[in-house]
mmCIF file of C-alpha atoms in Angstrom:
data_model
loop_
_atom_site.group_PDB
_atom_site.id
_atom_site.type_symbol
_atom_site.label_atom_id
_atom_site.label_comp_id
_atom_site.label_asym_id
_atom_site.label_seq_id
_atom_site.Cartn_x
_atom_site.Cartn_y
_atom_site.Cartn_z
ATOM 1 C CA UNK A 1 -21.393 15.972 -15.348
ATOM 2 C CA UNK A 2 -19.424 15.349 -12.553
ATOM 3 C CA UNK A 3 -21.122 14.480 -9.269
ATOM 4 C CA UNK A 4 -20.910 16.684 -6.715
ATOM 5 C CA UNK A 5 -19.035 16.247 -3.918
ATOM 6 C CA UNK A 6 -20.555 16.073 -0.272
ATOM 7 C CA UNK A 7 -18.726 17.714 2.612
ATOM 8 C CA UNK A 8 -21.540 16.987 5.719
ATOM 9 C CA UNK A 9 -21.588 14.155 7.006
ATOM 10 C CA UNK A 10 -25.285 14.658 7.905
ATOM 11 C CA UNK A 11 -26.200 15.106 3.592
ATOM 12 C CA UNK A 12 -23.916 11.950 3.207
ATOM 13 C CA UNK A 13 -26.186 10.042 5.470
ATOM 14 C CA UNK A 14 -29.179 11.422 3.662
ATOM 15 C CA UNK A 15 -27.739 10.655 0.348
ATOM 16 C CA UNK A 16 -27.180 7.063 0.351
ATOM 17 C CA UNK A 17 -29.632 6.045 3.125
ATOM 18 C CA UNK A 18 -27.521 4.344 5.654
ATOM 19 C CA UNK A 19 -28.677 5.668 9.067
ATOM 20 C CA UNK A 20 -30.485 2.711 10.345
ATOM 21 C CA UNK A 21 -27.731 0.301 8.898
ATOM 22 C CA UNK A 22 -26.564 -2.152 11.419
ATOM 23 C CA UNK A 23 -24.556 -5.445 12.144
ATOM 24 C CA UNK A 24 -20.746 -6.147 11.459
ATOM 25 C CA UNK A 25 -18.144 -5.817 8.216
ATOM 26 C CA UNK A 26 -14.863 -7.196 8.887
ATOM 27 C CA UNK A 27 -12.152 -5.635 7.327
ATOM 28 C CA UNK A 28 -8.528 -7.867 5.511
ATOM 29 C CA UNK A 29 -6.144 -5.100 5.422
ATOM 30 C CA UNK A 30 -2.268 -4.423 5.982
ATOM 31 C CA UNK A 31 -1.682 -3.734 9.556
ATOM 32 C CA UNK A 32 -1.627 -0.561 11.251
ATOM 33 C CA UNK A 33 -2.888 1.355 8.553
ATOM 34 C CA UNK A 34 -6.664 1.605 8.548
ATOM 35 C CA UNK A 35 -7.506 4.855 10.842
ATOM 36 C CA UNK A 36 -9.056 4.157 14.403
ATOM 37 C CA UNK A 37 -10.711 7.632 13.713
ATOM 38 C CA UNK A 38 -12.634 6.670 10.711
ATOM 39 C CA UNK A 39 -13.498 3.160 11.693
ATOM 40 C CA UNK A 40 -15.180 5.050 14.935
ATOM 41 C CA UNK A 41 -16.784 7.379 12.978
ATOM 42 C CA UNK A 42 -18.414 5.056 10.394
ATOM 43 C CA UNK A 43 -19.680 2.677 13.129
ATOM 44 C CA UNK A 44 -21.089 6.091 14.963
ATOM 45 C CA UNK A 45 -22.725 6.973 11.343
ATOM 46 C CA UNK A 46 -23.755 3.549 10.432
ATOM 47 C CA UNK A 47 -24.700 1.701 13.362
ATOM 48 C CA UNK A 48 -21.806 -1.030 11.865
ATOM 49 C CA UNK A 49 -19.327 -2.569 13.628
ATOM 50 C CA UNK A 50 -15.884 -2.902 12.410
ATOM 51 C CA UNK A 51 -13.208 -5.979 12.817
ATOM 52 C CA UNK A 52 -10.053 -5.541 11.356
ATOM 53 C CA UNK A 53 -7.826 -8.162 10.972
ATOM 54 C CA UNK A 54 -4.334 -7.294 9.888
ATOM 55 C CA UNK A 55 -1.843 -8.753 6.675
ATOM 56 C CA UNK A 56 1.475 -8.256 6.220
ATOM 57 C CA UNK A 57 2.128 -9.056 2.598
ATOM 58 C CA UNK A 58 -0.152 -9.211 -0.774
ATOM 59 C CA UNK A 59 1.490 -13.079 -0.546
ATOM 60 C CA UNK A 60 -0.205 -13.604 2.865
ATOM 61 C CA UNK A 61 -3.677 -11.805 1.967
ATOM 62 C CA UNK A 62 -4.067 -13.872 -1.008
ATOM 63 C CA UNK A 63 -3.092 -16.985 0.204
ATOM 64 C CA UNK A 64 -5.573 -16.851 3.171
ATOM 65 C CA UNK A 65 -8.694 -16.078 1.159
ATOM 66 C CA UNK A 66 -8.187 -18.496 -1.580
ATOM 67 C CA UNK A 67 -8.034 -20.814 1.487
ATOM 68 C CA UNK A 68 -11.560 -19.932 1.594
ATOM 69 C CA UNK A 69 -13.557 -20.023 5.507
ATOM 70 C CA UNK A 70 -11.797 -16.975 6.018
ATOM 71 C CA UNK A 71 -14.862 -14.380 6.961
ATOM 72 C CA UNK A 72 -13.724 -11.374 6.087
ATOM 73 C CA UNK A 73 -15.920 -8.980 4.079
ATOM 74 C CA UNK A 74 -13.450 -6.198 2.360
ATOM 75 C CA UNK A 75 -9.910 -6.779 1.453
ATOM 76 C CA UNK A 76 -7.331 -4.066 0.011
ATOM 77 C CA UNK A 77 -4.556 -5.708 -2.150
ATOM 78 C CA UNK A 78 -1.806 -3.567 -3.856
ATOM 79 C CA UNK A 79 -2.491 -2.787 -7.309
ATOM 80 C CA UNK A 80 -0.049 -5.319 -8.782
ATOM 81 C CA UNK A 81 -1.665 -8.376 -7.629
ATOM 82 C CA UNK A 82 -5.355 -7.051 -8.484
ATOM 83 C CA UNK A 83 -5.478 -8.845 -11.867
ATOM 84 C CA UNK A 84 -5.061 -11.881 -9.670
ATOM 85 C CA UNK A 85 -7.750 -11.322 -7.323
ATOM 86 C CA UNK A 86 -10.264 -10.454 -10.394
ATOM 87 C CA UNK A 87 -9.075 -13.229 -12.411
ATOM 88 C CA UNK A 88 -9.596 -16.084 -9.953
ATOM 89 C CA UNK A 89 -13.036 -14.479 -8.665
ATOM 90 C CA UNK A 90 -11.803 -13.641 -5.335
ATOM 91 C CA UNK A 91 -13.951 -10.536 -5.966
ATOM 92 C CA UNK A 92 -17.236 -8.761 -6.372
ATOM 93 C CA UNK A 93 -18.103 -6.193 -8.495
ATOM 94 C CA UNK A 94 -19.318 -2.814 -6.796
ATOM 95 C CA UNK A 95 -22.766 -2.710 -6.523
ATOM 96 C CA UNK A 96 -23.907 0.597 -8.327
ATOM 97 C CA UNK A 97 -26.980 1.218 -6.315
ATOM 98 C CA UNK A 98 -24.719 1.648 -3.094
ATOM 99 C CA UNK A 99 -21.742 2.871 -4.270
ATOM 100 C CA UNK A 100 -22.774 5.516 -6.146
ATOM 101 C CA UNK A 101 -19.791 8.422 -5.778
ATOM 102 C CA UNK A 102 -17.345 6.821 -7.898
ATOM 103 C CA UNK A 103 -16.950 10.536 -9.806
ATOM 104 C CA UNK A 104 -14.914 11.506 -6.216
ATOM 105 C CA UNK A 105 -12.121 9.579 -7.406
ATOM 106 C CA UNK A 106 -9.406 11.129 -9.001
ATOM 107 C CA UNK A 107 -9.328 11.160 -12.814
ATOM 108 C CA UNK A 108 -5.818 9.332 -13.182
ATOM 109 C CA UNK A 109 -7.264 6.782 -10.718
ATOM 110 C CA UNK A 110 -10.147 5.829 -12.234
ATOM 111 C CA UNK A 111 -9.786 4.293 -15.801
ATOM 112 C CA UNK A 112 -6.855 2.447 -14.524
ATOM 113 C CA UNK A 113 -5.575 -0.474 -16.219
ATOM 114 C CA UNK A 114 -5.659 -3.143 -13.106
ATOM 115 C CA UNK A 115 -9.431 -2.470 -12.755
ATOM 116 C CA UNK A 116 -10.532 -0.288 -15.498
ATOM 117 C CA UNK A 117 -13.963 1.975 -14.842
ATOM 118 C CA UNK A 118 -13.545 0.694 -11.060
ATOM 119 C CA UNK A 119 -15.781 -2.092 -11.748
ATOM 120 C CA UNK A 120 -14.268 -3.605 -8.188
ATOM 121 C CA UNK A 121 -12.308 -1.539 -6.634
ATOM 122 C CA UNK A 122 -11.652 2.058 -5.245
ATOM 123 C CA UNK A 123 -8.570 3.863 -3.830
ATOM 124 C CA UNK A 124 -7.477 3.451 -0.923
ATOM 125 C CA UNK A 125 -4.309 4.882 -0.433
ATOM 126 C CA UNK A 126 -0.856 5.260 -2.890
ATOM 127 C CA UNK A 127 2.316 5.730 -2.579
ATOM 128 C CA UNK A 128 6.034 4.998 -2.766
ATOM 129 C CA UNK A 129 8.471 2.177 -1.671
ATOM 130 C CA UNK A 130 11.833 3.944 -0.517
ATOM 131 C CA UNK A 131 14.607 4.231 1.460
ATOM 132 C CA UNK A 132 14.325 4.879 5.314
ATOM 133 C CA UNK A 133 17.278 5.948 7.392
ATOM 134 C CA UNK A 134 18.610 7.854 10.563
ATOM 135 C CA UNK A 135 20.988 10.308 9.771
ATOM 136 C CA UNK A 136 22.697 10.430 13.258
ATOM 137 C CA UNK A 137 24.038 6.926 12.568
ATOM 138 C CA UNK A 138 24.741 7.095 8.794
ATOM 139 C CA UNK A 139 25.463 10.307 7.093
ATOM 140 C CA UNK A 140 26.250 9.476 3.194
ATOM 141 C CA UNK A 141 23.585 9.422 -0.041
ATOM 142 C CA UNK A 142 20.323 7.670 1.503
ATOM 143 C CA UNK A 143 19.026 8.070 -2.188
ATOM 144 C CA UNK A 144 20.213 4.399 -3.108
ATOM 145 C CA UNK A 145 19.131 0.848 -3.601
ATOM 146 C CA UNK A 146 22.877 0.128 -2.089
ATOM 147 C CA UNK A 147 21.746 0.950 2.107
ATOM 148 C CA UNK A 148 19.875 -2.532 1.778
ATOM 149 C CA UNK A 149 21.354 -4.175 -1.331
ATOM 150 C CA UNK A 150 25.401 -3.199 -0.226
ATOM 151 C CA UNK A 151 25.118 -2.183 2.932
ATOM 152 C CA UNK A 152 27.765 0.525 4.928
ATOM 153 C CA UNK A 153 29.654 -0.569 7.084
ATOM 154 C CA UNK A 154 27.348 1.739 9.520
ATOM 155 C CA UNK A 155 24.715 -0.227 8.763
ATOM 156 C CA UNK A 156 25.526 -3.577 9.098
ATOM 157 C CA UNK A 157 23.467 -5.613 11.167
ATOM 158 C CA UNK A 158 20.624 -2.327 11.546
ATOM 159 C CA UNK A 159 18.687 -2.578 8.516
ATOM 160 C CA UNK A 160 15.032 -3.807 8.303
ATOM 161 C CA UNK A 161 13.826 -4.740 4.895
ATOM 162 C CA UNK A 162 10.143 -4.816 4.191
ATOM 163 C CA UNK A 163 8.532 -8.758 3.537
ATOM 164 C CA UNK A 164 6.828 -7.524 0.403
ATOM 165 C CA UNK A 165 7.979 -9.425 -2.680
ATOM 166 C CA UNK A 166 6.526 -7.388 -5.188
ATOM 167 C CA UNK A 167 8.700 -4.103 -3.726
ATOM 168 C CA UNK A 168 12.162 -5.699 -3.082
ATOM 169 C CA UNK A 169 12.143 -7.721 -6.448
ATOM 170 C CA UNK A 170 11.329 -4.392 -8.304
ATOM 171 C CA UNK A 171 14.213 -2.483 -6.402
ATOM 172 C CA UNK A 172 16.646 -4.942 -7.008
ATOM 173 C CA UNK A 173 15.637 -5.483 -10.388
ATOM 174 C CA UNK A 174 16.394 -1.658 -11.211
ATOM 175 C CA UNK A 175 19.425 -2.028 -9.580
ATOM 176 C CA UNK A 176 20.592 -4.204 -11.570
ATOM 177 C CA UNK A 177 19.532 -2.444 -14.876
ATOM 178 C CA UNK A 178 16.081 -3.414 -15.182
ATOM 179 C CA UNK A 179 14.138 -1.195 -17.517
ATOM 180 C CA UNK A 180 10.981 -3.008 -15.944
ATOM 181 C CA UNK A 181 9.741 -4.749 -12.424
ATOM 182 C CA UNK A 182 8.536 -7.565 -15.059
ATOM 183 C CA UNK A 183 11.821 -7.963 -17.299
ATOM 184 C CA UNK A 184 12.626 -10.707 -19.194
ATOM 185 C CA UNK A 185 16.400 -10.619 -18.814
ATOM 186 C CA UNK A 186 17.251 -14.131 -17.093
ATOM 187 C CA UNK A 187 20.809 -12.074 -16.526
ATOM 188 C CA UNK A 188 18.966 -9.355 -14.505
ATOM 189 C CA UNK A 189 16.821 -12.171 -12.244
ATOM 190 C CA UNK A 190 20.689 -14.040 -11.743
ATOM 191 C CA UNK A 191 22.071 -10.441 -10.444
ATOM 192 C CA UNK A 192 19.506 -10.253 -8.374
ATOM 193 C CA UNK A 193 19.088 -14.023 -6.754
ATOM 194 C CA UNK A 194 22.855 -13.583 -6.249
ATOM 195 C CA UNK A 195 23.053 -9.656 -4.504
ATOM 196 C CA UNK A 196 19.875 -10.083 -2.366
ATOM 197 C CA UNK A 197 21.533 -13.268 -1.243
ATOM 198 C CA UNK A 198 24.583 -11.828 -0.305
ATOM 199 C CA UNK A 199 22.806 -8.919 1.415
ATOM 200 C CA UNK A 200 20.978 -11.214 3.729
ATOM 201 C CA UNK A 201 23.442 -11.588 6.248
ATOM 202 C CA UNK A 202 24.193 -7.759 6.964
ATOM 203 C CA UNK A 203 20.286 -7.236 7.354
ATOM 204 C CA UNK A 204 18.318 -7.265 11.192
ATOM 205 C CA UNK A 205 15.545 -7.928 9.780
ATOM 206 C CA UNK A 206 12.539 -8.167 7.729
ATOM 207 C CA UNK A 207 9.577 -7.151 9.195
ATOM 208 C CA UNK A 208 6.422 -4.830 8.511
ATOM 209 C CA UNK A 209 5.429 -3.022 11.736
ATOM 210 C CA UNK A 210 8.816 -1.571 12.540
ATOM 211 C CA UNK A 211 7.383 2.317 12.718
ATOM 212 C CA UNK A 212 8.022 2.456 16.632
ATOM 213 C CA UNK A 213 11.832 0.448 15.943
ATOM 214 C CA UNK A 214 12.987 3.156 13.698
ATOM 215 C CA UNK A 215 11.504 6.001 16.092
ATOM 216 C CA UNK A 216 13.109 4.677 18.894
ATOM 217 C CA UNK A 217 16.483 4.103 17.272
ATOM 218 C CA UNK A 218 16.161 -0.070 17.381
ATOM 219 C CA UNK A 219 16.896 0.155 13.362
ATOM 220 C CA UNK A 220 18.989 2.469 11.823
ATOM 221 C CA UNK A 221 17.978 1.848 7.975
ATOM 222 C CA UNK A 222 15.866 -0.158 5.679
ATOM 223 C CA UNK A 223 13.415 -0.461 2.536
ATOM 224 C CA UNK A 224 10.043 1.233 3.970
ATOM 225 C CA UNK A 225 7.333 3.032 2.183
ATOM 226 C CA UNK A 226 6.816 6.558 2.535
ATOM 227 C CA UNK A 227 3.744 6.824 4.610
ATOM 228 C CA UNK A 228 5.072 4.645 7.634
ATOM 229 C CA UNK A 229 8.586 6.602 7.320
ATOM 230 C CA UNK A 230 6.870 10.193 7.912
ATOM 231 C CA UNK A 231 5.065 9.106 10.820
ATOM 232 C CA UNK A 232 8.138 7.778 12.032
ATOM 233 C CA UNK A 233 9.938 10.754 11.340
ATOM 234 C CA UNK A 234 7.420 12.445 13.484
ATOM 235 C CA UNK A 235 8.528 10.626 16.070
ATOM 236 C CA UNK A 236 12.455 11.051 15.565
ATOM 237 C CA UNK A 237 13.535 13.934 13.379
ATOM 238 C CA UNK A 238 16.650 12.171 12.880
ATOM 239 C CA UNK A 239 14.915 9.712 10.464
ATOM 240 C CA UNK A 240 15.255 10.749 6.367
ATOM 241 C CA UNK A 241 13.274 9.150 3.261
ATOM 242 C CA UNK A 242 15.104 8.328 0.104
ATOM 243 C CA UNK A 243 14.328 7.583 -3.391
ATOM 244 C CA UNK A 244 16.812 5.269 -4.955
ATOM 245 C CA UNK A 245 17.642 7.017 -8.183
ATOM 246 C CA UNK A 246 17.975 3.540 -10.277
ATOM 247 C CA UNK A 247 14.496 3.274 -9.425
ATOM 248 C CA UNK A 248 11.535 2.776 -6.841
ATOM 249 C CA UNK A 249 8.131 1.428 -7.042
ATOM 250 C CA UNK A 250 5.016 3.259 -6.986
ATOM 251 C CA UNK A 251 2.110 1.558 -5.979
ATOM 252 C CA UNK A 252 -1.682 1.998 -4.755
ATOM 253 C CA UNK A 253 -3.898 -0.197 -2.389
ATOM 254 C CA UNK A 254 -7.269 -0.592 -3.192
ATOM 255 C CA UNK A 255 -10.222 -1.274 -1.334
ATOM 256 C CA UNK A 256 -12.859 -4.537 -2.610
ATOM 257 C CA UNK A 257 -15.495 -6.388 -1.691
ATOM 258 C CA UNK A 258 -14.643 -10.609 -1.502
ATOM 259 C CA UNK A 259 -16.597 -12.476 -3.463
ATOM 260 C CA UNK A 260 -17.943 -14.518 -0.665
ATOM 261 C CA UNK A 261 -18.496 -11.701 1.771
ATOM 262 C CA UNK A 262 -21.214 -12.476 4.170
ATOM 263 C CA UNK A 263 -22.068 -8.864 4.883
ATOM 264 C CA UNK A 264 -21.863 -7.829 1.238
ATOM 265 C CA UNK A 265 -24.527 -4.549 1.798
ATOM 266 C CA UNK A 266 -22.454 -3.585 4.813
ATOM 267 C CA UNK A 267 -19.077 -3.853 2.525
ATOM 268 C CA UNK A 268 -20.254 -1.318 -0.122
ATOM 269 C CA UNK A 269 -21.868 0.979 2.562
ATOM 270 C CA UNK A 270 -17.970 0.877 3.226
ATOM 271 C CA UNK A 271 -16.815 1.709 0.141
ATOM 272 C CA UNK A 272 -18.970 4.537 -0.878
ATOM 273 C CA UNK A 273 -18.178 5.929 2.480
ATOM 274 C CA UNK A 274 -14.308 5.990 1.804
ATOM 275 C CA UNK A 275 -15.199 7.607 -1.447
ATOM 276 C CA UNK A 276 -16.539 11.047 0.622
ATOM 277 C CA UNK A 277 -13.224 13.357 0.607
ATOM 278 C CA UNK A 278 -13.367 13.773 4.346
ATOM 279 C CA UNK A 279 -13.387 10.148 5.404
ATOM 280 C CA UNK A 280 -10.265 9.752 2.254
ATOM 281 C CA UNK A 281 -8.635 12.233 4.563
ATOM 282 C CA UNK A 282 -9.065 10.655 8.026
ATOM 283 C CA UNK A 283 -7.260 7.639 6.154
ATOM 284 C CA UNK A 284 -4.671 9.541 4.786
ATOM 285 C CA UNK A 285 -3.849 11.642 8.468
ATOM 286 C CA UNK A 286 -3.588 7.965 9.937
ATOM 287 C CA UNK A 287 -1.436 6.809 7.795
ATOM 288 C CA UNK A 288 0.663 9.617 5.458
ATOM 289 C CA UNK A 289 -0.209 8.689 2.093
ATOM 290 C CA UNK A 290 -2.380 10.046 -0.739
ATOM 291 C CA UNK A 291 -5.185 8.792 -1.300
ATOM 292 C CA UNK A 292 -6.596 9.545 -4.865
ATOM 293 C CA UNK A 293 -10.035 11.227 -3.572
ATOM 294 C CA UNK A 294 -10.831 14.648 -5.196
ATOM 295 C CA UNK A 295 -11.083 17.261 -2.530
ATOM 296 C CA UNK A 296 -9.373 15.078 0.209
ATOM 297 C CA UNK A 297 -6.999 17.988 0.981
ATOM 298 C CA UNK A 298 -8.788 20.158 1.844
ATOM 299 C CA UNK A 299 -9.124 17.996 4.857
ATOM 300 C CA UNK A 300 -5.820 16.896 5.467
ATOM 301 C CA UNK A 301 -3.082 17.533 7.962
ATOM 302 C CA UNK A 302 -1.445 20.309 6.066
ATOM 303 C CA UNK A 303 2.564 18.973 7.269
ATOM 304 C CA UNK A 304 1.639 16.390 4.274
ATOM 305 C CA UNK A 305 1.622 18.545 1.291
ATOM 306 C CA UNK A 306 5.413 19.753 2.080
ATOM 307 C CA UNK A 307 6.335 16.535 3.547
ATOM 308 C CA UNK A 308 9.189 14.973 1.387
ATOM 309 C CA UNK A 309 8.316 11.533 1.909
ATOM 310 C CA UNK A 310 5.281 12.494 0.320
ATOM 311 C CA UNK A 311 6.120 15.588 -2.313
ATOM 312 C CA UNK A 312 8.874 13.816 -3.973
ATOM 313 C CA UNK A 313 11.779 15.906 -4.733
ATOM 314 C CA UNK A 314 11.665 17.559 -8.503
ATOM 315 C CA UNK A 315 14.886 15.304 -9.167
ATOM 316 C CA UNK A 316 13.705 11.523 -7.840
ATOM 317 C CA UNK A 317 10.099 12.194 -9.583
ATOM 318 C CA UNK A 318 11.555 10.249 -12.825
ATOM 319 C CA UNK A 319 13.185 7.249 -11.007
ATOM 320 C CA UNK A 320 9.177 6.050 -9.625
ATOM 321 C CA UNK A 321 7.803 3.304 -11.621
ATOM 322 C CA UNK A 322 3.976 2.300 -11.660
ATOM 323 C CA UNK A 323 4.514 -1.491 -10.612
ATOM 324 C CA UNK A 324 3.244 -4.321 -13.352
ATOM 325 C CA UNK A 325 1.439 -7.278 -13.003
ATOM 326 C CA UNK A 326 3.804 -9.958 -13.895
ATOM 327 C CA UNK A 327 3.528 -12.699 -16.455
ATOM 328 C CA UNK A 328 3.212 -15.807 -14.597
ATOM 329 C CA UNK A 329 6.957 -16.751 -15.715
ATOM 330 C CA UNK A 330 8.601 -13.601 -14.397
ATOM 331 C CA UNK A 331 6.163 -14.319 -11.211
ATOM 332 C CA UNK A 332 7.497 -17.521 -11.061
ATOM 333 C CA UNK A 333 10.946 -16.636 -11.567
ATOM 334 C CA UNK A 334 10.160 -14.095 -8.965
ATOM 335 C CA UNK A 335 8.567 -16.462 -6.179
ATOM 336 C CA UNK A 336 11.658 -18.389 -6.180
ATOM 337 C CA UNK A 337 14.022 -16.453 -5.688
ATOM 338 C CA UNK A 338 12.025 -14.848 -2.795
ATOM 339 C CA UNK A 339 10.929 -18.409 -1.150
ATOM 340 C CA UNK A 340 15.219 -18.716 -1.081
ATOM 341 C CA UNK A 341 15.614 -15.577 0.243
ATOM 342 C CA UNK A 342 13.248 -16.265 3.449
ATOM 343 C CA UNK A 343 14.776 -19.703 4.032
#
């Protein structure tokens, strides 16, 4: 039977027993995307307080913990690299006497297969790598890999690409006629060494926290995911999300508890708390995505359930692929082509 959901926030504290919790939990996670709201709130609930300490790529994240010394108690990695993370032992498995709501997830996020039964993980939020651009300054089809990959002449020189390997490769590879982010066609990986390369030079950019630059004009296009680009668009109505019809990644971040976490009770408090629908909602009002939490919208800003970077037009809902872990040849293949591309 499934559990049922709790809506106060007084019955949640009652539930799991975390009103005289105290000390710290510090927090890995990509930047500008865990809600100041909720973070105040769960400190106010818990008696916990929260460091967060930003990321800017699944690359970066990983590389730092396995680094070890690192001190941070929760991480949230992009479903792609998971098996990685599980693999290695970078992570704990959920303790069932503290998170105990694991029913409020979403039934086509919870027998996944990058952490099946949600032995380590939960949602935290999902969503879609696109195409972001202001319409004042370019006016033709946004709905194509070409704005970043062949730029217009509009363009040139304006365009911000995101540093996440995992999302470029997969666009590109699509592009190029991939049936698969993970192909084995040595042809496809040459097409797109040689076209990213090429592109390069026509690009601004590639950074993560560009939501103010594309708001204020400063960047006129670029790879962004769908989230970031409706709070931008917020800002500047001018500002349009595409779907690039050869294909675009879908993806979710997940929320886990580091195996060396030195405030492991605190963590899970964490976790079980994102799991309540309201708290999944002050995350997903932060930042614009979904977040995989049943009842969740009944909480959240309404603007999001017509929003089109977030209801994907009937036509561009075939072109989103669910991102695969790579074998480690295709990763390989993969890492070097991006370690050229950053030189």
């Amino acid at each position: 039977m499934q559990r049922t959901i709790l809506i106060g926030t007084a019955a949640f504290l009652a539930s799991t027993a975390i009103a005289n919790a105290d000390g710290v939990l510090n927090i890995y996670n990509w930047g500008n995307y865990t809600s100041p709201e909720l973070i105040e709130q769960f400190t106010a609930d818990t008696g916990i307080a929260v460091t967060i300490t930003d990321f800017d790529s699944n690359d970066t994240a990983l590389a730092r913990v396995r680094q070890g010394g690192h001190g941070f108690d929760i991480v949230v990695p992009t479903h792609s690299v998971l098996p990685t993370w599980i693999n290695e032992g970078l992570l704990m498995p959920l303790d069932p006497e503290i998170v105990t709501d694991r029913a409020n997830i979403a039934p086509q996020w919870l027998n996944v297969d990058f952490d099946m039964g949600r032995q380590y993980t939960v949602p935290w939020q999902w969503g879609t790598t696109g195409i972001i651009v202001n319409t004042s300054i370019y006016g033709g089809d946004i709905n194509t890999a070409d704005i970043f990959l062949n730029p217009p002449a509009e363009l040139d020189g304006r365009i911000n690409v995101i540093p996440e390997m995992s999302d470029i490769m997969a666009i590109a590879a699509y592009a190029a006629g991939a049936d698969s982010n993970c192909t084995a066609d040595m042809d496809i990986w040459r097409q797109v060494r040689d076209t990213l390369m090429a592109a390069k030079p026509h690009w601004l950019a590639l950074d993560y926290g560009t939501v103010d630059s594309y708001a204020a004009g400063d960047i006129a296009a670029g790879v962004y995911w769908n989230g970031a680009s409706m709070r931008a668009r917020l800002q500047n109505p001018d500002l349009a999300y595409g779907y690039p019809v050869t294909g675009y990644p879908v993806w979710m971040d997940n929320a886990a508890v580091l195996a060396d976490a030195q405030n492991v009770e605190n963590a899970m408090i964490f976790i079980n708390y994102i799991l309540q629908p309201q708290h999944a909602a002050m995350l997903s009002n932060f930042a614009r995505y979904g977040n995989g939490i049943i009842g969740s919208g009944e909480f959240m800003d309404p603007a999001m359930a017509t929003a089109p970077e977030i209801d994907i037009p009937e036509e561009f809902v075939a072109a989103g692929r669910f991102s695969a872990a790579c074998p480690q040849d295709i990763q390989d293949i993969r890492t070097q082509i991006w370690t050229a591309l950053l030189q």
